[in-house]
Amino acid sequence: MKQGNGVFLLPPDAKQVREVALLGSSGNLDNLAVSARAAGIEIQDTFEIADPFPSARRLLAVAKRFPIWFVADDFPWIRTFWRAAGDLAEPLLAAANVVQKIDNIERRRDPAIAAIVGGYEVAAGSVPKPELARDLENLLRLFSFARHPLSETDSCLDTLSALAPYFAGIAFAHLANGQLPRGWWLYEASKRRELRDGKKPFSQPLWAGEPPSGESILVWRNAGPGDEIVYAQVFNDVIAAGAKLFIEVDERLVSLFRRSFPEMTVVRRETPPSRRLQQSDIRFQATFASPCRYFRRSLEDFSPQAPYLIPDPERVSHWKQWLSETFGQQPVIGISWRSGSIANKRFNHDLLAWKELLQRRDFAFVSVQYGDCREELDALRAATGISIPEPPDLDLFNDFENLAALLSAFDATVSIDNVTSNLAGAVGATVIQLTKRFGHLTLGQERSLWYPAMSFVFPDERQHDECISEVITKLESELIMSPGTEKHR
């Protein structure tokens, strides 16, 4: 039903509704009233979101007689209203029905909803955890028209279809807030909808947490190699529970995964998928992150952790020898400041901004930045006189075997959140990762729960010079204050 600048998609029970009350901002109230009347629905009362807020008791009295409708992009106002309503918030929630205002009826995507979801990801760092948890629960209940807390089931996902394009963002907000079961449920849902060339990648039924003992489960890639490295942390637990795993990965990781998980069948990703992965002896399929839903349901499930990717010992020896011949007894730090991921590009750093770190004489530095970074290294040398070498004859983008060995041989790695820092973490190397505090992989912690020797620095919380000073302090603590850690000696 078209009104104003958008389309109103009325609640699913609108055909059975004869009378409603409306709640919202003035512009939305006017347009919503036109839509309701056009559908033959009589408006019994209106409540404008303004300062002061409408009386919660009066609204509740009306809600006992009529459904309450409001538009999705008024949700931030209504969230504040609920917080002020105290004990009346729960019965008000049970009476509310969200009405979607959609700019493109075919795509069914509302920019206002996207902004709300993005706001929650940011809000994970500024809103107290109980309040954010309540906000997220209310958002999901409103869009599913649920009168009770939601269950993490497929049938519940069906009722949330209007939010399907935003499942990943809402999942990240839950994970950042420490709400792991709900977060993994929504994240898995966001990935299960991914297709390859418009088709489901495999024919097996999706694994839904059935007891894994004696079962064969195909785990297929649904993101870049960085995510494959992170979520592989759970595989040993699944194997220990008795499952036989078939893993589809980026071809750059195949040999590394085969060495690290000899009990698994590791197959490179290709199009069309390998015939081996289509065979009937594999009972279930799952995305890479799916095992987290059953094996990482609390922060305690992450501890204690050990390195789980095993670099080639001969390659490690080769790189240790190169480091020793090149730098002598100095601790050597690998550095990476950019990401090739579209999602992470906004967190890229300017190498010149790391000058305070790179001019330290008690450390040596090696660039492990993949892609063409010669111009940046030349600019650094021209501006500061600092020359950062690159490892000889190593394709940092394609040769993950040698990269893993080199990262293992370094004394530490300083990097943003990219495939390099995750690979360093998985082989057990000391890593200082510059990342956002309330990301879905930091889980609101100061140190990584995924990797045994990774700590975080959060550039979004401080001036850049303070951020680099913290990196230096952490390096001094990890290396200088811990004699004997120079692994390349």
Short mmCIF file of C-alpha atoms in Angstrom, two decimals:
data_model
loop_
_atom_site.label_atom_id
_atom_site.label_comp_id
_atom_site.label_asym_id
_atom_site.label_seq_id
_atom_site.Cartn_x
_atom_site.Cartn_y
_atom_site.Cartn_z
CA MET A 1 0.00 0.00 0.00
CA LYS A 2 1.88 3.03 -1.27
CA GLN A 3 2.00 6.20 0.78
CA GLY A 4 4.42 9.12 0.81
CA ASN A 5 8.01 8.12 0.10
CA GLY A 6 7.65 4.41 0.78
CA VAL A 7 5.46 1.33 0.91
CA PHE A 8 3.68 0.14 4.03
CA LEU A 9 3.55 -3.62 4.49
CA LEU A 10 0.78 -4.17 7.04
CA PRO A 11 0.94 -6.92 9.68
CA PRO A 12 -0.07 -10.42 8.53
CA ASP A 13 -3.30 -10.35 10.57
CA ALA A 14 -4.43 -7.01 9.10
CA LYS A 15 -7.32 -8.64 7.21
CA GLN A 16 -8.82 -9.78 10.51
CA VAL A 17 -8.31 -6.41 12.21
CA ARG A 18 -11.18 -3.91 12.30
CA GLU A 19 -9.88 -1.37 14.83
CA VAL A 20 -6.35 -0.22 15.77
CA ALA A 21 -4.45 2.41 17.74
CA LEU A 22 -1.42 4.07 16.17
CA LEU A 23 1.88 5.01 17.81
CA GLY A 24 4.70 6.93 16.19
CA SER A 25 6.21 10.15 14.92
CA SER A 26 3.89 12.72 13.35
CA GLY A 27 4.80 12.06 9.71
CA ASN A 28 4.51 8.32 10.04
CA LEU A 29 1.24 8.60 11.95
CA ASP A 30 -0.34 10.54 9.10
CA ASN A 31 0.76 8.12 6.40
CA LEU A 32 -0.02 5.06 8.48
CA ALA A 33 -3.51 6.37 9.17
CA VAL A 34 -4.14 6.73 5.42
CA SER A 35 -2.96 3.13 4.85
CA ALA A 36 -5.09 1.74 7.66
CA ARG A 37 -8.24 3.51 6.47
CA ALA A 38 -7.60 2.36 2.90
CA ALA A 39 -7.59 -1.21 4.24
CA GLY A 40 -10.97 -0.61 5.89
CA ILE A 41 -9.54 -0.38 9.42
CA GLU A 42 -10.94 2.12 11.88
CA ILE A 43 -8.47 4.13 13.96
CA GLN A 44 -9.57 4.37 17.58
CA ASP A 45 -6.67 6.36 19.02
CA THR A 46 -3.27 7.84 18.12
CA PHE A 47 -0.20 8.39 20.28
CA GLU A 48 2.50 10.68 18.97
CA ILE A 49 6.08 9.97 20.00
CA ALA A 50 7.26 13.33 21.25
CA ASP A 51 8.60 14.98 24.35
CA PRO A 52 6.97 14.37 26.76
CA PHE A 53 6.22 10.73 25.89
CA PRO A 54 2.62 9.53 25.90
CA SER A 55 1.32 7.99 29.11
CA ALA A 56 2.33 4.33 29.28
CA ARG A 57 -0.70 3.52 31.45
CA ARG A 58 -3.11 5.15 29.02
CA LEU A 59 -1.46 3.37 26.11
CA LEU A 60 -1.69 0.05 27.93
CA ALA A 61 -5.38 0.62 28.66
CA VAL A 62 -5.99 1.18 24.95
CA ALA A 63 -3.82 -1.82 24.07
CA LYS A 64 -6.16 -4.09 26.03
CA ARG A 65 -8.88 -3.21 23.52
CA PHE A 66 -7.07 -2.71 20.20
CA PRO A 67 -3.79 -3.73 18.54
CA ILE A 68 -1.13 -0.99 18.43
CA TRP A 69 0.62 -0.34 15.13
CA PHE A 70 3.82 1.60 14.59
CA VAL A 71 6.32 1.98 11.76
CA ALA A 72 9.72 0.28 11.86
CA ASP A 73 11.81 3.41 11.55
CA ASP A 74 10.20 4.80 14.73
CA PHE A 75 11.72 1.93 16.68
CA PRO A 76 14.59 3.97 18.23
CA TRP A 77 12.03 6.37 19.72
CA ILE A 78 9.85 3.55 20.95
CA ARG A 79 12.84 1.76 22.46
CA THR A 80 13.47 4.86 24.61
CA PHE A 81 9.79 4.98 25.51
CA TRP A 82 9.88 1.37 26.67
CA ARG A 83 12.84 2.02 28.89
CA ALA A 84 10.85 4.78 30.59
CA ALA A 85 7.79 2.54 30.90
CA GLY A 86 9.40 0.27 33.49
CA ASP A 87 7.18 -2.65 34.50
CA LEU A 88 4.63 -1.71 31.83
CA ALA A 89 7.09 -2.36 28.99
CA GLU A 90 6.40 -6.11 28.75
CA PRO A 91 2.59 -5.90 28.42
CA LEU A 92 3.01 -3.03 25.93
CA LEU A 93 5.33 -5.17 23.84
CA ALA A 94 2.75 -7.93 23.76
CA ALA A 95 0.22 -5.55 22.21
CA ALA A 96 2.47 -3.92 19.58
CA ASN A 97 2.62 -4.71 15.87
CA VAL A 98 5.38 -3.32 13.69
CA VAL A 99 4.46 -2.05 10.25
CA GLN A 100 7.21 -2.09 7.66
CA LYS A 101 7.86 0.89 5.48
CA ILE A 102 9.73 -0.38 2.46
CA ASP A 103 11.31 1.75 -0.24
CA ASN A 104 11.48 -1.12 -2.72
CA ILE A 105 8.65 -3.62 -2.41
CA GLU A 106 10.41 -6.24 -4.51
CA ARG A 107 13.67 -6.20 -2.58
CA ARG A 108 11.85 -5.92 0.74
CA ARG A 109 14.71 -3.91 2.26
CA ASP A 110 14.03 -0.92 4.45
CA PRO A 111 16.99 1.49 4.83
CA ALA A 112 15.61 2.53 8.20
CA ILE A 113 15.82 -1.06 9.45
CA ALA A 114 19.36 -1.35 8.11
CA ALA A 115 20.29 1.79 10.02
CA ILE A 116 18.76 0.38 13.20
CA VAL A 117 20.73 -2.86 12.84
CA GLY A 118 23.95 -0.95 12.17
CA GLY A 119 23.20 1.17 15.20
CA TYR A 120 22.97 -1.92 17.36
CA GLU A 121 26.41 -3.10 16.22
CA VAL A 122 27.84 0.26 17.29
CA ALA A 123 25.68 0.39 20.41
CA ALA A 124 27.24 -2.83 21.67
CA GLY A 125 30.10 -0.68 22.93
CA SER A 126 28.06 2.04 24.59
CA VAL A 127 24.81 0.51 25.86
CA PRO A 128 24.88 -1.60 29.04
CA LYS A 129 24.60 -5.30 28.21
CA PRO A 130 21.17 -5.92 29.82
CA GLU A 131 19.63 -2.95 28.01
CA LEU A 132 21.08 -3.94 24.66
CA ALA A 133 19.92 -7.53 25.18
CA ARG A 134 16.40 -6.25 25.85
CA ASP A 135 16.48 -4.00 22.80
CA LEU A 136 17.52 -6.87 20.54
CA GLU A 137 14.87 -9.18 21.96
CA ASN A 138 12.19 -6.53 21.46
CA LEU A 139 13.29 -5.90 17.88
CA LEU A 140 13.01 -9.58 16.98
CA ARG A 141 9.73 -10.09 18.79
CA LEU A 142 8.14 -7.12 17.09
CA PHE A 143 9.11 -8.24 13.61
CA SER A 144 7.98 -11.81 14.26
CA PHE A 145 4.74 -10.61 15.91
CA ALA A 146 5.71 -12.84 18.85
CA ARG A 147 3.94 -12.46 22.16
CA HIS A 148 6.58 -14.43 24.06
CA PRO A 149 10.39 -14.73 24.00
CA LEU A 150 11.64 -16.33 20.80
CA SER A 151 12.89 -19.86 20.40
CA GLU A 152 15.92 -20.59 18.23
CA THR A 153 14.08 -22.75 15.69
CA ASP A 154 13.53 -22.81 11.94
CA SER A 155 9.85 -22.03 12.38
CA CYS A 156 10.80 -18.90 14.31
CA LEU A 157 13.15 -17.91 11.50
CA ASP A 158 10.24 -18.10 9.10
CA THR A 159 8.36 -15.51 11.14
CA LEU A 160 11.42 -13.22 10.95
CA SER A 161 11.59 -13.31 7.15
CA ALA A 162 11.24 -9.52 6.95
CA LEU A 163 14.56 -9.20 8.79
CA ALA A 164 16.37 -11.90 6.78
CA PRO A 165 18.58 -9.41 4.86
CA TYR A 166 19.83 -8.12 8.23
CA PHE A 167 20.37 -11.42 10.08
CA ALA A 168 24.17 -11.13 9.95
CA GLY A 169 24.19 -7.61 11.42
CA ILE A 170 21.76 -8.56 14.18
CA ALA A 171 23.81 -11.70 14.85
CA PHE A 172 26.99 -9.63 15.20
CA ALA A 173 25.29 -7.35 17.72
CA HIS A 174 24.27 -10.38 19.81
CA LEU A 175 27.76 -11.92 19.65
CA ALA A 176 29.43 -8.64 20.57
CA ASN A 177 27.08 -8.44 23.53
CA GLY A 178 28.00 -11.94 24.71
CA GLN A 179 24.64 -13.46 23.69
CA LEU A 180 26.26 -16.38 21.92
CA PRO A 181 23.39 -18.89 21.40
CA ARG A 182 21.11 -16.31 19.80
CA GLY A 183 24.02 -14.80 17.84
CA TRP A 184 25.17 -18.11 16.36
CA TRP A 185 21.57 -19.04 15.49
CA LEU A 186 21.07 -15.87 13.47
CA TYR A 187 24.54 -15.95 11.92
CA GLU A 188 24.01 -19.51 10.74
CA ALA A 189 20.66 -18.44 9.31
CA SER A 190 22.32 -15.62 7.38
CA LYS A 191 24.78 -18.07 5.81
CA ARG A 192 22.30 -20.86 5.12
CA ARG A 193 20.57 -18.54 2.67
CA GLU A 194 23.70 -18.14 0.59
CA LEU A 195 23.62 -19.77 -2.82
CA ARG A 196 26.19 -20.57 -5.47
CA ASP A 197 25.16 -19.72 -8.99
CA GLY A 198 21.59 -19.53 -7.69
CA LYS A 199 21.62 -23.08 -6.32
CA LYS A 200 22.15 -24.77 -2.97
CA PRO A 201 25.73 -26.06 -2.96
CA PHE A 202 25.00 -29.58 -1.68
CA SER A 203 22.06 -31.97 -1.44
CA GLN A 204 22.51 -33.26 2.12
CA PRO A 205 20.12 -32.02 4.82
CA LEU A 206 21.43 -29.27 7.07
CA TRP A 207 22.94 -30.42 10.34
CA ALA A 208 20.71 -29.13 13.14
CA GLY A 209 22.72 -30.23 16.15
CA GLU A 210 21.95 -33.95 16.00
CA PRO A 211 24.39 -35.98 18.15
CA PRO A 212 27.55 -36.01 16.02
CA SER A 213 28.89 -39.38 17.15
CA GLY A 214 29.14 -41.71 14.17
CA GLU A 215 27.83 -39.09 11.73
CA SER A 216 29.51 -37.74 8.59
CA ILE A 217 29.18 -33.95 8.27
CA LEU A 218 30.23 -31.83 5.32
CA VAL A 219 31.33 -28.33 6.36
CA TRP A 220 31.37 -25.95 3.42
CA ARG A 221 32.97 -22.62 2.91
CA ASN A 222 30.69 -19.59 3.03
CA ALA A 223 33.16 -16.71 3.43
CA GLY A 224 36.80 -15.83 2.87
CA PRO A 225 39.84 -17.74 4.16
CA GLY A 226 40.01 -15.58 7.29
CA ASP A 227 36.68 -16.94 8.51
CA GLU A 228 37.71 -20.47 7.55
CA ILE A 229 40.78 -20.11 9.76
CA VAL A 230 38.78 -18.72 12.71
CA TYR A 231 35.99 -21.28 12.73
CA ALA A 232 38.35 -24.22 12.23
CA GLN A 233 39.13 -23.73 15.93
CA VAL A 234 36.02 -25.77 16.72
CA PHE A 235 36.80 -28.76 14.49
CA ASN A 236 38.81 -30.75 17.04
CA ASP A 237 35.87 -30.60 19.45
CA VAL A 238 33.50 -31.92 16.78
CA ILE A 239 35.92 -34.73 15.94
CA ALA A 240 36.30 -35.56 19.64
CA ALA A 241 32.50 -35.87 19.81
CA GLY A 242 32.73 -38.69 17.28
CA ALA A 243 31.91 -37.00 13.98
CA LYS A 244 33.66 -37.65 10.68
CA LEU A 245 34.22 -34.30 9.01
CA PHE A 246 34.52 -33.44 5.34
CA ILE A 247 35.86 -29.90 4.98
CA GLU A 248 35.68 -27.74 1.86
CA VAL A 249 38.23 -24.90 2.00
CA ASP A 250 40.10 -22.34 -0.04
CA GLU A 251 42.76 -24.15 -2.07
CA ARG A 252 45.47 -22.08 -0.32
CA LEU A 253 44.57 -23.77 2.98
CA VAL A 254 44.21 -27.39 1.82
CA SER A 255 47.69 -28.71 2.71
CA LEU A 256 47.79 -26.76 5.99
CA PHE A 257 44.40 -28.15 7.05
CA ARG A 258 45.32 -31.71 6.04
CA ARG A 259 48.42 -31.59 8.23
CA SER A 260 46.55 -30.00 11.15
CA PHE A 261 43.44 -32.20 11.03
CA PRO A 262 44.56 -35.64 9.80
CA GLU A 263 41.26 -37.21 10.86
CA MET A 264 39.31 -35.00 8.44
CA THR A 265 38.83 -35.27 4.70
CA VAL A 266 39.89 -31.88 3.30
CA VAL A 267 38.77 -30.91 -0.20
CA ARG A 268 39.47 -27.68 -2.06
CA ARG A 269 36.56 -25.48 -3.03
CA GLU A 270 35.78 -25.51 -6.72
CA THR A 271 32.88 -24.84 -9.06
CA PRO A 272 31.02 -27.10 -9.47
CA PRO A 273 31.79 -28.67 -6.08
CA SER A 274 33.88 -31.81 -5.86
CA ARG A 275 31.96 -35.00 -6.63
CA ARG A 276 33.36 -36.55 -3.45
CA LEU A 277 31.30 -34.09 -1.41
CA GLN A 278 28.11 -35.11 -3.21
CA GLN A 279 28.30 -38.79 -2.27
CA SER A 280 25.65 -40.48 -0.16
CA ASP A 281 27.97 -41.54 2.67
CA ILE A 282 27.93 -37.92 3.91
CA ARG A 283 24.76 -37.50 5.93
CA PHE A 284 24.67 -33.76 6.80
CA GLN A 285 25.98 -30.45 5.52
CA ALA A 286 26.78 -27.33 7.57
CA THR A 287 28.39 -23.93 7.10
CA PHE A 288 31.81 -23.25 8.64
CA ALA A 289 30.34 -21.34 11.59
CA SER A 290 27.55 -23.84 12.34
CA PRO A 291 29.51 -25.97 14.86
CA CYS A 292 29.93 -22.85 17.02
CA ARG A 293 26.19 -22.91 17.66
CA TYR A 294 26.58 -26.21 19.52
CA PHE A 295 30.18 -26.13 20.80
CA ARG A 296 30.67 -22.41 21.65
CA ARG A 297 27.48 -21.48 23.47
CA SER A 298 29.22 -19.59 26.27
CA LEU A 299 32.50 -17.77 26.81
CA GLU A 300 33.63 -20.65 29.03
CA ASP A 301 33.41 -23.02 26.05
CA PHE A 302 36.44 -21.26 24.52
CA SER A 303 38.87 -21.97 27.34
CA PRO A 304 41.51 -23.29 27.48
CA GLN A 305 42.63 -23.13 23.86
CA ALA A 306 45.79 -24.25 22.09
CA PRO A 307 47.20 -23.66 18.60
CA TYR A 308 45.29 -25.75 16.08
CA LEU A 309 46.99 -25.10 12.74
CA ILE A 310 50.40 -26.77 12.36
CA PRO A 311 52.91 -25.13 10.00
CA ASP A 312 55.40 -27.24 8.08
CA PRO A 313 58.45 -27.74 10.38
CA GLU A 314 60.95 -27.53 7.51
CA ARG A 315 59.51 -24.22 6.34
CA VAL A 316 59.59 -22.90 9.91
CA SER A 317 63.29 -23.81 10.15
CA HIS A 318 63.97 -22.09 6.83
CA TRP A 319 62.39 -18.83 7.98
CA LYS A 320 64.02 -18.94 11.40
CA GLN A 321 67.37 -19.23 9.65
CA TRP A 322 66.54 -16.28 7.37
CA LEU A 323 65.50 -14.14 10.35
CA SER A 324 68.64 -15.02 12.26
CA GLU A 325 70.94 -14.33 9.29
CA THR A 326 69.17 -11.06 8.49
CA PHE A 327 68.48 -9.58 11.92
CA GLY A 328 70.79 -11.38 14.33
CA GLN A 329 69.48 -11.38 17.89
CA GLN A 330 66.87 -8.63 17.47
CA PRO A 331 63.21 -9.56 18.09
CA VAL A 332 61.46 -9.50 14.71
CA ILE A 333 57.90 -8.23 14.32
CA GLY A 334 55.73 -8.91 11.29
CA ILE A 335 53.40 -6.06 10.30
CA SER A 336 50.22 -5.89 8.20
CA TRP A 337 48.02 -2.81 7.98
CA ARG A 338 45.45 -3.48 5.25
CA SER A 339 42.74 -5.98 4.44
CA GLY A 340 41.46 -7.20 1.09
CA SER A 341 38.03 -7.85 2.61
CA ILE A 342 35.35 -5.36 1.62
CA ALA A 343 33.88 -5.62 5.13
CA ASN A 344 37.20 -4.80 6.80
CA LYS A 345 38.56 -2.13 4.43
CA ARG A 346 37.18 0.67 6.57
CA PHE A 347 39.61 -0.46 9.29
CA ASN A 348 42.71 -0.16 7.08
CA HIS A 349 45.57 1.92 8.48
CA ASP A 350 48.00 4.38 6.97
CA LEU A 351 51.47 2.88 7.34
CA LEU A 352 52.98 6.33 8.01
CA ALA A 353 50.78 6.58 11.09
CA TRP A 354 52.74 3.66 12.59
CA LYS A 355 55.96 5.72 12.56
CA GLU A 356 56.32 5.76 16.36
CA LEU A 357 56.36 1.97 16.38
CA LEU A 358 58.49 1.43 13.28
CA GLN A 359 61.28 3.77 14.37
CA ARG A 360 62.01 1.67 17.47
CA ARG A 361 65.62 0.42 17.37
CA ASP A 362 65.05 -2.51 19.73
CA PHE A 363 62.76 -4.30 17.24
CA ALA A 364 63.20 -5.29 13.62
CA PHE A 365 60.17 -5.24 11.33
CA VAL A 366 59.18 -7.28 8.26
CA SER A 367 56.21 -6.48 6.05
CA VAL A 368 53.78 -9.37 5.62
CA GLN A 369 51.23 -7.14 3.91
CA TYR A 370 49.73 -8.98 0.93
CA GLY A 371 48.98 -7.14 -2.27
CA ASP A 372 51.11 -4.43 -3.86
CA CYS A 373 52.41 -2.25 -1.02
CA ARG A 374 55.69 -1.08 -2.57
CA GLU A 375 54.42 2.49 -2.96
CA GLU A 376 53.53 2.66 0.76
CA LEU A 377 56.89 1.24 1.84
CA ASP A 378 58.71 3.70 -0.44
CA ALA A 379 56.68 6.61 0.95
CA LEU A 380 57.56 5.54 4.50
CA ARG A 381 61.27 5.43 3.65
CA ALA A 382 61.15 8.80 1.89
CA ALA A 383 59.34 10.49 4.80
CA THR A 384 61.15 8.89 7.72
CA GLY A 385 64.22 7.03 6.50
CA ILE A 386 62.70 3.78 7.83
CA SER A 387 63.17 0.84 5.47
CA ILE A 388 60.93 -2.20 6.03
CA PRO A 389 62.02 -5.36 4.18
CA GLU A 390 59.70 -7.95 2.68
CA PRO A 391 60.35 -11.70 2.89
CA PRO A 392 62.21 -12.87 -0.24
CA ASP A 393 60.49 -15.04 -2.84
CA LEU A 394 57.23 -15.31 -0.88
CA ASP A 395 53.83 -14.72 -2.46
CA LEU A 396 52.01 -13.45 0.63
CA PHE A 397 48.62 -13.65 -1.05
CA ASN A 398 48.77 -17.23 -2.36
CA ASP A 399 51.40 -19.15 -0.37
CA PHE A 400 49.71 -19.74 2.98
CA GLU A 401 52.06 -22.62 3.84
CA ASN A 402 55.16 -20.40 3.86
CA LEU A 403 53.24 -17.48 5.36
CA ALA A 404 52.11 -19.67 8.29
CA ALA A 405 55.68 -20.84 8.83
CA LEU A 406 57.05 -17.30 8.74
CA LEU A 407 54.41 -16.01 11.16
CA SER A 408 55.29 -18.88 13.49
CA ALA A 409 58.96 -17.89 13.32
CA PHE A 410 58.38 -14.20 14.14
CA ASP A 411 58.61 -13.05 17.73
CA ALA A 412 55.27 -11.29 17.26
CA THR A 413 52.93 -9.91 14.61
CA VAL A 414 51.14 -6.54 14.70
CA SER A 415 48.22 -6.42 12.31
CA ILE A 416 44.69 -5.29 11.75
CA ASP A 417 41.94 -7.93 11.60
CA ASN A 418 42.72 -9.72 8.34
CA VAL A 419 43.68 -13.17 7.13
CA THR A 420 47.31 -12.63 8.20
CA SER A 421 46.56 -11.93 11.86
CA ASN A 422 44.08 -14.80 12.04
CA LEU A 423 46.59 -17.20 10.52
CA ALA A 424 49.22 -16.03 13.01
CA GLY A 425 46.79 -16.56 15.86
CA ALA A 426 45.83 -20.06 14.71
CA VAL A 427 49.47 -21.26 14.64
CA GLY A 428 49.90 -20.00 18.20
CA ALA A 429 52.09 -16.97 17.44
CA THR A 430 52.06 -13.83 19.56
CA VAL A 431 49.71 -11.35 17.86
CA ILE A 432 48.60 -7.82 18.65
CA GLN A 433 45.52 -7.20 16.56
CA LEU A 434 44.14 -3.70 15.99
CA THR A 435 40.40 -4.13 15.73
CA LYS A 436 37.06 -2.81 16.92
CA ARG A 437 36.22 -3.69 20.50
CA PHE A 438 32.71 -4.93 20.00
CA GLY A 439 33.16 -7.07 16.92
CA HIS A 440 31.57 -10.48 16.59
CA LEU A 441 34.98 -12.17 16.94
CA THR A 442 36.31 -10.08 19.83
CA LEU A 443 33.18 -10.94 21.84
CA GLY A 444 33.78 -7.88 24.01
CA GLN A 445 37.03 -9.28 25.46
CA GLU A 446 40.52 -7.78 25.93
CA ARG A 447 42.23 -10.91 24.61
CA SER A 448 41.10 -13.32 21.94
CA LEU A 449 39.11 -16.37 22.99
CA TRP A 450 39.83 -17.98 19.62
CA TYR A 451 43.64 -17.88 19.78
CA PRO A 452 45.98 -18.55 22.72
CA ALA A 453 48.38 -15.62 22.24
CA MET A 454 46.40 -12.79 20.63
CA SER A 455 45.64 -9.54 22.44
CA PHE A 456 43.65 -6.58 21.14
CA VAL A 457 44.16 -2.86 20.73
CA PHE A 458 41.07 -0.82 19.90
CA PRO A 459 41.84 2.18 17.65
CA ASP A 460 38.21 3.30 17.62
CA GLU A 461 38.44 4.23 21.30
CA ARG A 462 41.43 6.60 21.35
CA GLN A 463 43.67 8.99 19.49
CA HIS A 464 46.00 7.27 17.04
CA ASP A 465 49.19 8.10 18.95
CA GLU A 466 47.67 6.56 22.08
CA CYS A 467 46.77 3.45 20.11
CA ILE A 468 50.33 2.94 18.81
CA SER A 469 51.72 3.65 22.28
CA GLU A 470 49.60 0.79 23.59
CA VAL A 471 50.92 -1.50 20.85
CA ILE A 472 54.48 -0.66 21.93
CA THR A 473 53.65 -1.29 25.58
CA LYS A 474 52.18 -4.69 24.72
CA LEU A 475 55.22 -5.62 22.63
CA GLU A 476 57.54 -4.65 25.46
CA SER A 477 55.51 -6.73 27.87
CA GLU A 478 55.37 -9.74 25.55
CA LEU A 479 58.99 -9.69 24.38
CA ILE A 480 61.46 -7.49 26.26
CA MET A 481 60.10 -8.36 29.70
CA SER A 482 60.05 -12.08 28.85
CA PRO A 483 63.63 -13.26 28.28
CA GLY A 484 64.15 -16.10 25.85
CA THR A 485 61.18 -15.37 23.65
CA GLU A 486 63.27 -14.57 20.58
CA LYS A 487 62.10 -17.59 18.63
CA HIS A 488 64.39 -17.12 15.62
CA ARG A 489 67.63 -17.47 17.61
#
